[in-house]
PDB file of N, CA, C and O in Angstrom:
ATOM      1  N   UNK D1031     -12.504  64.243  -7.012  1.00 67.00           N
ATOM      2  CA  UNK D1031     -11.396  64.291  -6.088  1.00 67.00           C
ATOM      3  C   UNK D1031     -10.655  62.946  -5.994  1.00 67.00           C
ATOM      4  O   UNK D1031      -9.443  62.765  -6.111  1.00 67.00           O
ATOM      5  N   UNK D1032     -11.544  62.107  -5.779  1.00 82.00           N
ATOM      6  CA  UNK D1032     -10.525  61.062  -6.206  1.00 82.00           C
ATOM      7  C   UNK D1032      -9.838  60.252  -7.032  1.00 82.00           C
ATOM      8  O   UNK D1032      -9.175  59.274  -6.689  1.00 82.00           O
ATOM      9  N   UNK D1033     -10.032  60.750  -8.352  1.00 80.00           N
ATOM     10  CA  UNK D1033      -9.287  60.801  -9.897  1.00 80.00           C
ATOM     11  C   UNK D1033      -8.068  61.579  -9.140  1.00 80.00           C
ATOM     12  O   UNK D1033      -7.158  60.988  -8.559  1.00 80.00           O
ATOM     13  N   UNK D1034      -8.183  62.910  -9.232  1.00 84.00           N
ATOM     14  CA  UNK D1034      -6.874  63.353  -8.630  1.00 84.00           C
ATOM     15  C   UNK D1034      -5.683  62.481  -7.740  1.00 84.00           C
ATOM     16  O   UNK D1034      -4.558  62.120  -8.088  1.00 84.00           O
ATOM     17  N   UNK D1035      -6.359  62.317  -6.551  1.00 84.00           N
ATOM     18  CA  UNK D1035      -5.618  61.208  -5.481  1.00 84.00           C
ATOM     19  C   UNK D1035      -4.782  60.182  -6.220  1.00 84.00           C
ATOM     20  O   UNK D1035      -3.610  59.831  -6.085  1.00 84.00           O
ATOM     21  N   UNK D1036      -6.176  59.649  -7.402  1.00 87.00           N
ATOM     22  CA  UNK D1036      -5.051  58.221  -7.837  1.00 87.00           C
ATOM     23  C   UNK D1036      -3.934  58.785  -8.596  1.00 87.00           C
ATOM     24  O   UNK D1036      -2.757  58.428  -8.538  1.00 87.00           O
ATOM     25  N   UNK D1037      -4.612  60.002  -9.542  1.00 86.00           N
ATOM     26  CA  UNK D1037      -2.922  60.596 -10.778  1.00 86.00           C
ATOM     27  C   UNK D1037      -2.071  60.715  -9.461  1.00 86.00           C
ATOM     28  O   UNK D1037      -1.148  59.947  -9.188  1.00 86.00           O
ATOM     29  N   UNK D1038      -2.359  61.447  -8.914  1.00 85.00           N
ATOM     30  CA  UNK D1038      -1.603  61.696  -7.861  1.00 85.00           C
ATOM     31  C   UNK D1038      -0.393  60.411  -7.614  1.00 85.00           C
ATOM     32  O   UNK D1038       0.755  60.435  -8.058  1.00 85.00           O
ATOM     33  N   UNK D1039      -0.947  59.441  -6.878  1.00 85.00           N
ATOM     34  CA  UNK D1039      -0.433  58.489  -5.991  1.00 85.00           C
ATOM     35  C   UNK D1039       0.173  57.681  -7.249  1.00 85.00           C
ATOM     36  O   UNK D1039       1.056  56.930  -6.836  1.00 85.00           O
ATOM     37  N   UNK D1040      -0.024  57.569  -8.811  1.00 88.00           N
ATOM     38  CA  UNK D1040       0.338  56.664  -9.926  1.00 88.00           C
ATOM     39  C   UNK D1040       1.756  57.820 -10.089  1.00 88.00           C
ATOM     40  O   UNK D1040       2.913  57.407 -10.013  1.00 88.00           O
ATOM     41  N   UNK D1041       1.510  58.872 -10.254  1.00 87.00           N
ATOM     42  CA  UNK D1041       2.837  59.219 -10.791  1.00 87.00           C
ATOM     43  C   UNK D1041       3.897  59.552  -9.400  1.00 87.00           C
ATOM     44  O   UNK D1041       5.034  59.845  -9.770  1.00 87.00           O
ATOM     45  N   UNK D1042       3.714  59.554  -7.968  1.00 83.00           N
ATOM     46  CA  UNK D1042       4.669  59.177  -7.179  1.00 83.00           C
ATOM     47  C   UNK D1042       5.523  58.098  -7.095  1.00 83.00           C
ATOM     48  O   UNK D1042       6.745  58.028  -6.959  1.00 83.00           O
ATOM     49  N   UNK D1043       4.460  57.085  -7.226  1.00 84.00           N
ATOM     50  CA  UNK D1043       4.890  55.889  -8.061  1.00 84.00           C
ATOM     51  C   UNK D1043       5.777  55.442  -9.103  1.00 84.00           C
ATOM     52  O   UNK D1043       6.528  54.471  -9.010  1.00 84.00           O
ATOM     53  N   UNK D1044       5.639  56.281 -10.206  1.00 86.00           N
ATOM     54  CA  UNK D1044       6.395  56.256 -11.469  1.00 86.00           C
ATOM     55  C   UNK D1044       7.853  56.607 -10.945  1.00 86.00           C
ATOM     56  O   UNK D1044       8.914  55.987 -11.019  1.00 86.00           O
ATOM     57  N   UNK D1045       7.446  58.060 -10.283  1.00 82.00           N
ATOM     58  CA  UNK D1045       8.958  58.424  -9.896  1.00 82.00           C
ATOM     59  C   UNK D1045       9.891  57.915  -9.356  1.00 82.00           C
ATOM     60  O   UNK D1045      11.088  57.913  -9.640  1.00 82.00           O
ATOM     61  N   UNK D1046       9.098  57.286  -8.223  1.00 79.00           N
ATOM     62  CA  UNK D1046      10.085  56.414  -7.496  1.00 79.00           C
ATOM     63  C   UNK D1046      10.406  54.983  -8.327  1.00 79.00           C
ATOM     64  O   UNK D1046      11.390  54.362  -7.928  1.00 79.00           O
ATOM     65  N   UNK D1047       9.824  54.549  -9.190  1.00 83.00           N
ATOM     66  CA  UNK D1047      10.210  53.284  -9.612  1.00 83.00           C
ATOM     67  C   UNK D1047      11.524  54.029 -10.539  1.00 83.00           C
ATOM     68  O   UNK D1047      12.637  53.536 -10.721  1.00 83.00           O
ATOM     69  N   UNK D1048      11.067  55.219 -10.994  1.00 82.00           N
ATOM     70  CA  UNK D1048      12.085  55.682 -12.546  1.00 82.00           C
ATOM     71  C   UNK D1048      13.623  55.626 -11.240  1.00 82.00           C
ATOM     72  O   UNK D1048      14.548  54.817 -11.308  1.00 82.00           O
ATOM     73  N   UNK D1049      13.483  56.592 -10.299  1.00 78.00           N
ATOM     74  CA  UNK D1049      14.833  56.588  -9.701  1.00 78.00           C
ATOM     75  C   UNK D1049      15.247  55.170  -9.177  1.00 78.00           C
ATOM     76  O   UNK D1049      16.361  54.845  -9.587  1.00 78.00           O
ATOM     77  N   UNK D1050      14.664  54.288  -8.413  1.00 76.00           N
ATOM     78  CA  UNK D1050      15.511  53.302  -8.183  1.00 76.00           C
ATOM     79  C   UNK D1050      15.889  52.691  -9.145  1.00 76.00           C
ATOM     80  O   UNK D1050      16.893  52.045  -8.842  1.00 76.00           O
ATOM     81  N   UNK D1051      15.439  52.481 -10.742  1.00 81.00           N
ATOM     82  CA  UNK D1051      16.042  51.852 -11.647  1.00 81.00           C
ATOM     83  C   UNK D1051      16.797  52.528 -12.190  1.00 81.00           C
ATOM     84  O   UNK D1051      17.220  52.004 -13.220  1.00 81.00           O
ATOM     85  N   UNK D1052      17.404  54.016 -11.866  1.00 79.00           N
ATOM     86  CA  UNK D1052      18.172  55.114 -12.504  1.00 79.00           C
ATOM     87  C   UNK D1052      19.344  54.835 -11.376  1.00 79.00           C
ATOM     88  O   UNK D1052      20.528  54.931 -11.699  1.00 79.00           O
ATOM     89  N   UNK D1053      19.053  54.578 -10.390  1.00 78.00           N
ATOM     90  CA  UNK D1053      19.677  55.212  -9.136  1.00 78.00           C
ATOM     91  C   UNK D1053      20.415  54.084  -8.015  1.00 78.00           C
ATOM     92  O   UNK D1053      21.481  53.888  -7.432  1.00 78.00           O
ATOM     93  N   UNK D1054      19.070  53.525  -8.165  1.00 83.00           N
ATOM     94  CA  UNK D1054      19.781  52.120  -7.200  1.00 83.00           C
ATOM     95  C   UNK D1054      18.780  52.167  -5.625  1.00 83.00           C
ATOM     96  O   UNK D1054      17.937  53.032  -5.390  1.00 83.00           O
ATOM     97  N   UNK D1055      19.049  51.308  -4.931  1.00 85.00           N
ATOM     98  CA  UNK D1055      18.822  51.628  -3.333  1.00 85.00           C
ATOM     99  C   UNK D1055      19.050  53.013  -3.033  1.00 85.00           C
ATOM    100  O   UNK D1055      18.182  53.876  -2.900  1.00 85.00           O
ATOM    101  N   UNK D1056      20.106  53.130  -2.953  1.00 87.00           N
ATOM    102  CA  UNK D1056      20.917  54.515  -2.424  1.00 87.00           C
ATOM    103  C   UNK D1056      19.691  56.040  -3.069  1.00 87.00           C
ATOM    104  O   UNK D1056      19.502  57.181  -2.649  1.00 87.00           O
ATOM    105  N   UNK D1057      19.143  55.270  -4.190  1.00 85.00           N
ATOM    106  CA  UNK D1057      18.703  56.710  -4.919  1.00 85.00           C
ATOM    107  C   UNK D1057      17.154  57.131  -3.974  1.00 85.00           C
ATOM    108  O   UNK D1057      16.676  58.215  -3.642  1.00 85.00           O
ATOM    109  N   UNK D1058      16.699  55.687  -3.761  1.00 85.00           N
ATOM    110  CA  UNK D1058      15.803  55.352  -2.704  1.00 85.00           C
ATOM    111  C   UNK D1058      15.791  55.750  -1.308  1.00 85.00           C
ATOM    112  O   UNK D1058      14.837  55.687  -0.533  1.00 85.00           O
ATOM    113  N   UNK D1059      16.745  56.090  -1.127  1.00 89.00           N
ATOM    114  CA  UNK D1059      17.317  56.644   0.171  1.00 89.00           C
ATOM    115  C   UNK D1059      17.272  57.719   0.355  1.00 89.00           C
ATOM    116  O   UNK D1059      16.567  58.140   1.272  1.00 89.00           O
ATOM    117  N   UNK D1060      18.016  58.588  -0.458  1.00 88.00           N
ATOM    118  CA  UNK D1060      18.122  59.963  -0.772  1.00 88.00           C
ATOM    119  C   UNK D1060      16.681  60.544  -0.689  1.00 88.00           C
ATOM    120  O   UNK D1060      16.325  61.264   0.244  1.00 88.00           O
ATOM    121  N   UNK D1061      15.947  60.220  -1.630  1.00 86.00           N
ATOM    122  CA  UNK D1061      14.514  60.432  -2.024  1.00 86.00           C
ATOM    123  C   UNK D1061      13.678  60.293  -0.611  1.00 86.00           C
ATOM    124  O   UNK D1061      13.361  61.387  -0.143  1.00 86.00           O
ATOM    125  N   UNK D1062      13.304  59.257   0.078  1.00 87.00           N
ATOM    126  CA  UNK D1062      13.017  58.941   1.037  1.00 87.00           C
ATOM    127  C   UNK D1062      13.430  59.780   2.068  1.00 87.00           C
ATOM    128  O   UNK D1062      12.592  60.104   2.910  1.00 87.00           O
ATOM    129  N   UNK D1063      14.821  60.279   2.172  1.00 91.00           N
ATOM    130  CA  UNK D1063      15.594  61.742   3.336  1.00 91.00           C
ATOM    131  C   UNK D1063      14.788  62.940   2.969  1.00 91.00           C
ATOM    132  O   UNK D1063      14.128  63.691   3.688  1.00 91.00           O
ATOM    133  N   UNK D1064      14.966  62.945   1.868  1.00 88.00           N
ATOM    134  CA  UNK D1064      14.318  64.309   1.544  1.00 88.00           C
ATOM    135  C   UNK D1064      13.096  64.558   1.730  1.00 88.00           C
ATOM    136  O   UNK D1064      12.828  65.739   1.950  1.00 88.00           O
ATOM    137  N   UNK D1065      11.775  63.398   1.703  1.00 87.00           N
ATOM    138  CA  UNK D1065      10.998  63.487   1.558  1.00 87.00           C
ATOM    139  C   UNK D1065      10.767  63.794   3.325  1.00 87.00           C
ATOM    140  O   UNK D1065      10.199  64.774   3.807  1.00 87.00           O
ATOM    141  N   UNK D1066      11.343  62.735   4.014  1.00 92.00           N
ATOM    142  CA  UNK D1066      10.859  62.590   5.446  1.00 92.00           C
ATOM    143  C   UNK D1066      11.484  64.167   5.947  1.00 92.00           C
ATOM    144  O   UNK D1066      10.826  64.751   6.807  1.00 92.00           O
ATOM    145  N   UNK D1067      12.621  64.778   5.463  1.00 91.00           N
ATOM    146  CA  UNK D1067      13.028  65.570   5.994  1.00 91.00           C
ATOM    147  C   UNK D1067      11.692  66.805   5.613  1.00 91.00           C
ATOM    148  O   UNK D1067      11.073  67.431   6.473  1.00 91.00           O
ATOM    149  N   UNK D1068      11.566  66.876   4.681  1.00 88.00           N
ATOM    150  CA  UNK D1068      10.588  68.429   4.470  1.00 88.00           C
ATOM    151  C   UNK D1068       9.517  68.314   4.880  1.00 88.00           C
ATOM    152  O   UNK D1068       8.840  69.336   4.986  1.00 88.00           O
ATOM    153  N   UNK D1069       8.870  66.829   5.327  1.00 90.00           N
ATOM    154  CA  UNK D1069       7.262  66.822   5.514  1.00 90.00           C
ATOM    155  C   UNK D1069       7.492  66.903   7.547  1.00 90.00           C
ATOM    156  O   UNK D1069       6.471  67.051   8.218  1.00 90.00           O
ATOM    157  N   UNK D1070       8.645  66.807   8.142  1.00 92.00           N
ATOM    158  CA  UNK D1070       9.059  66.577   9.606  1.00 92.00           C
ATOM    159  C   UNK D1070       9.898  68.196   9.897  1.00 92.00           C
ATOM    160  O   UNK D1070      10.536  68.587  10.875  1.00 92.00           O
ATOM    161  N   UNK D1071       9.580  68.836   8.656  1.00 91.00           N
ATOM    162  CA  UNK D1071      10.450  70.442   8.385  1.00 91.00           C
ATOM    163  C   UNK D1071      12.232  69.877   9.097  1.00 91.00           C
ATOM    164  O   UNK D1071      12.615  70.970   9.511  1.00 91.00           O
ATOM    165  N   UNK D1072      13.046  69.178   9.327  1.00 90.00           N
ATOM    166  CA  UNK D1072      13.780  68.454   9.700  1.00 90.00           C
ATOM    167  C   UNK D1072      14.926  69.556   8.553  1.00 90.00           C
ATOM    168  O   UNK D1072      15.108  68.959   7.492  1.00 90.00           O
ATOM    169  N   UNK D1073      15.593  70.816   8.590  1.00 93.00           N
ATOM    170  CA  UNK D1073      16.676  70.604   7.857  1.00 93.00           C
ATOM    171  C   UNK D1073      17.466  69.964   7.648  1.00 93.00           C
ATOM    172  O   UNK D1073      17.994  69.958   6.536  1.00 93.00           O
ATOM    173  N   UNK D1074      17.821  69.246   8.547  1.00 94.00           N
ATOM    174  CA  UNK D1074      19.347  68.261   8.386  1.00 94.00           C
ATOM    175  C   UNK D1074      19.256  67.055   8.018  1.00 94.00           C
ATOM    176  O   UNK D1074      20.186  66.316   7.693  1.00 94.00           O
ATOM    177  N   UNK D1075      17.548  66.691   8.075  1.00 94.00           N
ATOM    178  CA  UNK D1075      17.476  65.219   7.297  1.00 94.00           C
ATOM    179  C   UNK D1075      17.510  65.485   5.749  1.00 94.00           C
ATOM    180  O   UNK D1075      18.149  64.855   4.906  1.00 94.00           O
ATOM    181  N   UNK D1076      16.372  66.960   5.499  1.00 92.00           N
ATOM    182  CA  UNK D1076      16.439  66.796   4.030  1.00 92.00           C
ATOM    183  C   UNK D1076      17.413  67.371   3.686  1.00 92.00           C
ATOM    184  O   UNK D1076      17.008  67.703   2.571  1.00 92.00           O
ATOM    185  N   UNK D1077      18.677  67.882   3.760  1.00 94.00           N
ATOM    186  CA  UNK D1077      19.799  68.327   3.316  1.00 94.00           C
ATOM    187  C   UNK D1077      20.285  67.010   2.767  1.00 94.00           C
ATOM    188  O   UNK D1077      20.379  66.626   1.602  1.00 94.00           O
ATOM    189  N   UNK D1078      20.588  66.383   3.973  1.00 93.00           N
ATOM    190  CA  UNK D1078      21.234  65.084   3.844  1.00 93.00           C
ATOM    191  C   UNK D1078      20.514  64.163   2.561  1.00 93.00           C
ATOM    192  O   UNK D1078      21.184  63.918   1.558  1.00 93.00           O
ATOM    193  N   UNK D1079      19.405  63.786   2.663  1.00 91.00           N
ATOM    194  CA  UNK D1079      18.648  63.180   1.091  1.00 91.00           C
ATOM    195  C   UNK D1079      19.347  63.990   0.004  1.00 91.00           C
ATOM    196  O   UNK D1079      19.915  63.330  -0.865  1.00 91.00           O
ATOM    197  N   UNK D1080      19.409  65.839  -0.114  1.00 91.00           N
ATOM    198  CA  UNK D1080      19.513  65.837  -1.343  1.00 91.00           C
ATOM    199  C   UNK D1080      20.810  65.917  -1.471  1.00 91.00           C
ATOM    200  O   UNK D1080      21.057  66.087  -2.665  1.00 91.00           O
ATOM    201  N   UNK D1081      22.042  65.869  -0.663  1.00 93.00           N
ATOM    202  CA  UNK D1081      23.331  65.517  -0.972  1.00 93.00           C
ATOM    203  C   UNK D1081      23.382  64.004  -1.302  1.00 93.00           C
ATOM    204  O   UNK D1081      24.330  63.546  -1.940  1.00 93.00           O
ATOM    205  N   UNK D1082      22.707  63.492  -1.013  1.00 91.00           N
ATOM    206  CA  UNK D1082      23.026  61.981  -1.329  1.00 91.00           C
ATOM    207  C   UNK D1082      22.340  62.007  -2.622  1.00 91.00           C
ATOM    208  O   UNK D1082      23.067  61.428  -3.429  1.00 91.00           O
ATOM    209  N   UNK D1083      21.261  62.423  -3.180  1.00 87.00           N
ATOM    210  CA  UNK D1083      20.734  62.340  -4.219  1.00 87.00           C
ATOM    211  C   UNK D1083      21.847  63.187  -5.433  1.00 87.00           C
ATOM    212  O   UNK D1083      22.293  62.804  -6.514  1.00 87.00           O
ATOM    213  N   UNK D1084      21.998  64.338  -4.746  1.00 90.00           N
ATOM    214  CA  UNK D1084      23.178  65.260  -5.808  1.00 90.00           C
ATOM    215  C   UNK D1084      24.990  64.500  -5.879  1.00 90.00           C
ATOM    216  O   UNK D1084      25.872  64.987  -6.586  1.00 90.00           O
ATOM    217  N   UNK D1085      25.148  63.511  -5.160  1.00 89.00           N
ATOM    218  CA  UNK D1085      26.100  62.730  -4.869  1.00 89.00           C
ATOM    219  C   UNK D1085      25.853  61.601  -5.897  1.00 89.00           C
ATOM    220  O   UNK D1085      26.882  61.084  -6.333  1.00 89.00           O
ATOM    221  N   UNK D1086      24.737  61.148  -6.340  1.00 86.00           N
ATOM    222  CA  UNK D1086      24.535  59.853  -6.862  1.00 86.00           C
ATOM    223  C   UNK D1086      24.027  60.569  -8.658  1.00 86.00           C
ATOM    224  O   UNK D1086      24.506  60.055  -9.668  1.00 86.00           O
ATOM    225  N   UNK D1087      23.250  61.504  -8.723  1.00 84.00           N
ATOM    226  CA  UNK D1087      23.641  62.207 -10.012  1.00 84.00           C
ATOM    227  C   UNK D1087      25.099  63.071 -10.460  1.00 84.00           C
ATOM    228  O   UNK D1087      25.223  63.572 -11.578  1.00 84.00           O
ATOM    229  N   UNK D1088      25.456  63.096 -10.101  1.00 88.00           N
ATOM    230  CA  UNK D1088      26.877  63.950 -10.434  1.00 88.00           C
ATOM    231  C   UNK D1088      28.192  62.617 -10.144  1.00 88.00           C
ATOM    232  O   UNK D1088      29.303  62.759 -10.653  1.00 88.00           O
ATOM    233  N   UNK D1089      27.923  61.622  -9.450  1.00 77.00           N
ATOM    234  CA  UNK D1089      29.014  60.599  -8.670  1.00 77.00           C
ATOM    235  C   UNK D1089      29.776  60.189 -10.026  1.00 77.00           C
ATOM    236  O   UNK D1089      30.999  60.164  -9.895  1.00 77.00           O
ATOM    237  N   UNK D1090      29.185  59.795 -11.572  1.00 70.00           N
ATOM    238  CA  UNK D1090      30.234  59.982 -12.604  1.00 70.00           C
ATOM    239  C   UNK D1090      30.976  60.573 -13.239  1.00 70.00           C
ATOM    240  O   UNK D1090      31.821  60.150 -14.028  1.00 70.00           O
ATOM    241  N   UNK D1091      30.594  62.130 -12.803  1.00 66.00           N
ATOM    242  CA  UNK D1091      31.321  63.449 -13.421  1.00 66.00           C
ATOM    243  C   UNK D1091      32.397  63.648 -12.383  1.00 66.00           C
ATOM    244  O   UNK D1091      33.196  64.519 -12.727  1.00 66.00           O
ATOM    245  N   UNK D1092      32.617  63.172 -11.373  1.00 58.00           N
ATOM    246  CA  UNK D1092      33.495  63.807 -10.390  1.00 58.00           C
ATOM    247  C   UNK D1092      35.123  62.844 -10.124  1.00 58.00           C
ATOM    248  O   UNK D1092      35.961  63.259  -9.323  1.00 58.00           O
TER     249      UNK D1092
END
């Protein structure tokens, strides 16, 4: 069980390092809304993360 925990906690890790160097602060943000919003069941926080996240992937196509 705690092999799991660490893959676990190493590739949360990864992710978040891959987006802020993809993404910036802001991508950090987003991520962070979303996260606090679904684990607080909060619709309007995690809406808000993933518009900011879908705002910051799409922000060169538009």
């Amino acid at each position: 069980m705690p092999a799991l925990a660490l893959l676990s906690a190493v590739l949360v890790v990864t992710f978040e390092q891959l987006v802020q160097w993809k993404y910036g602060p802001m991508g950090i943000v987003g991520l962070l809304l979303l996260t606090i919003g679904l684990k607080a069941k909060s619709p309007a926080v995690s809406s808000l993360g993933a518009v900011v996240l879908a705002l910051l992937v799409t922000g060169p196509a538009l």
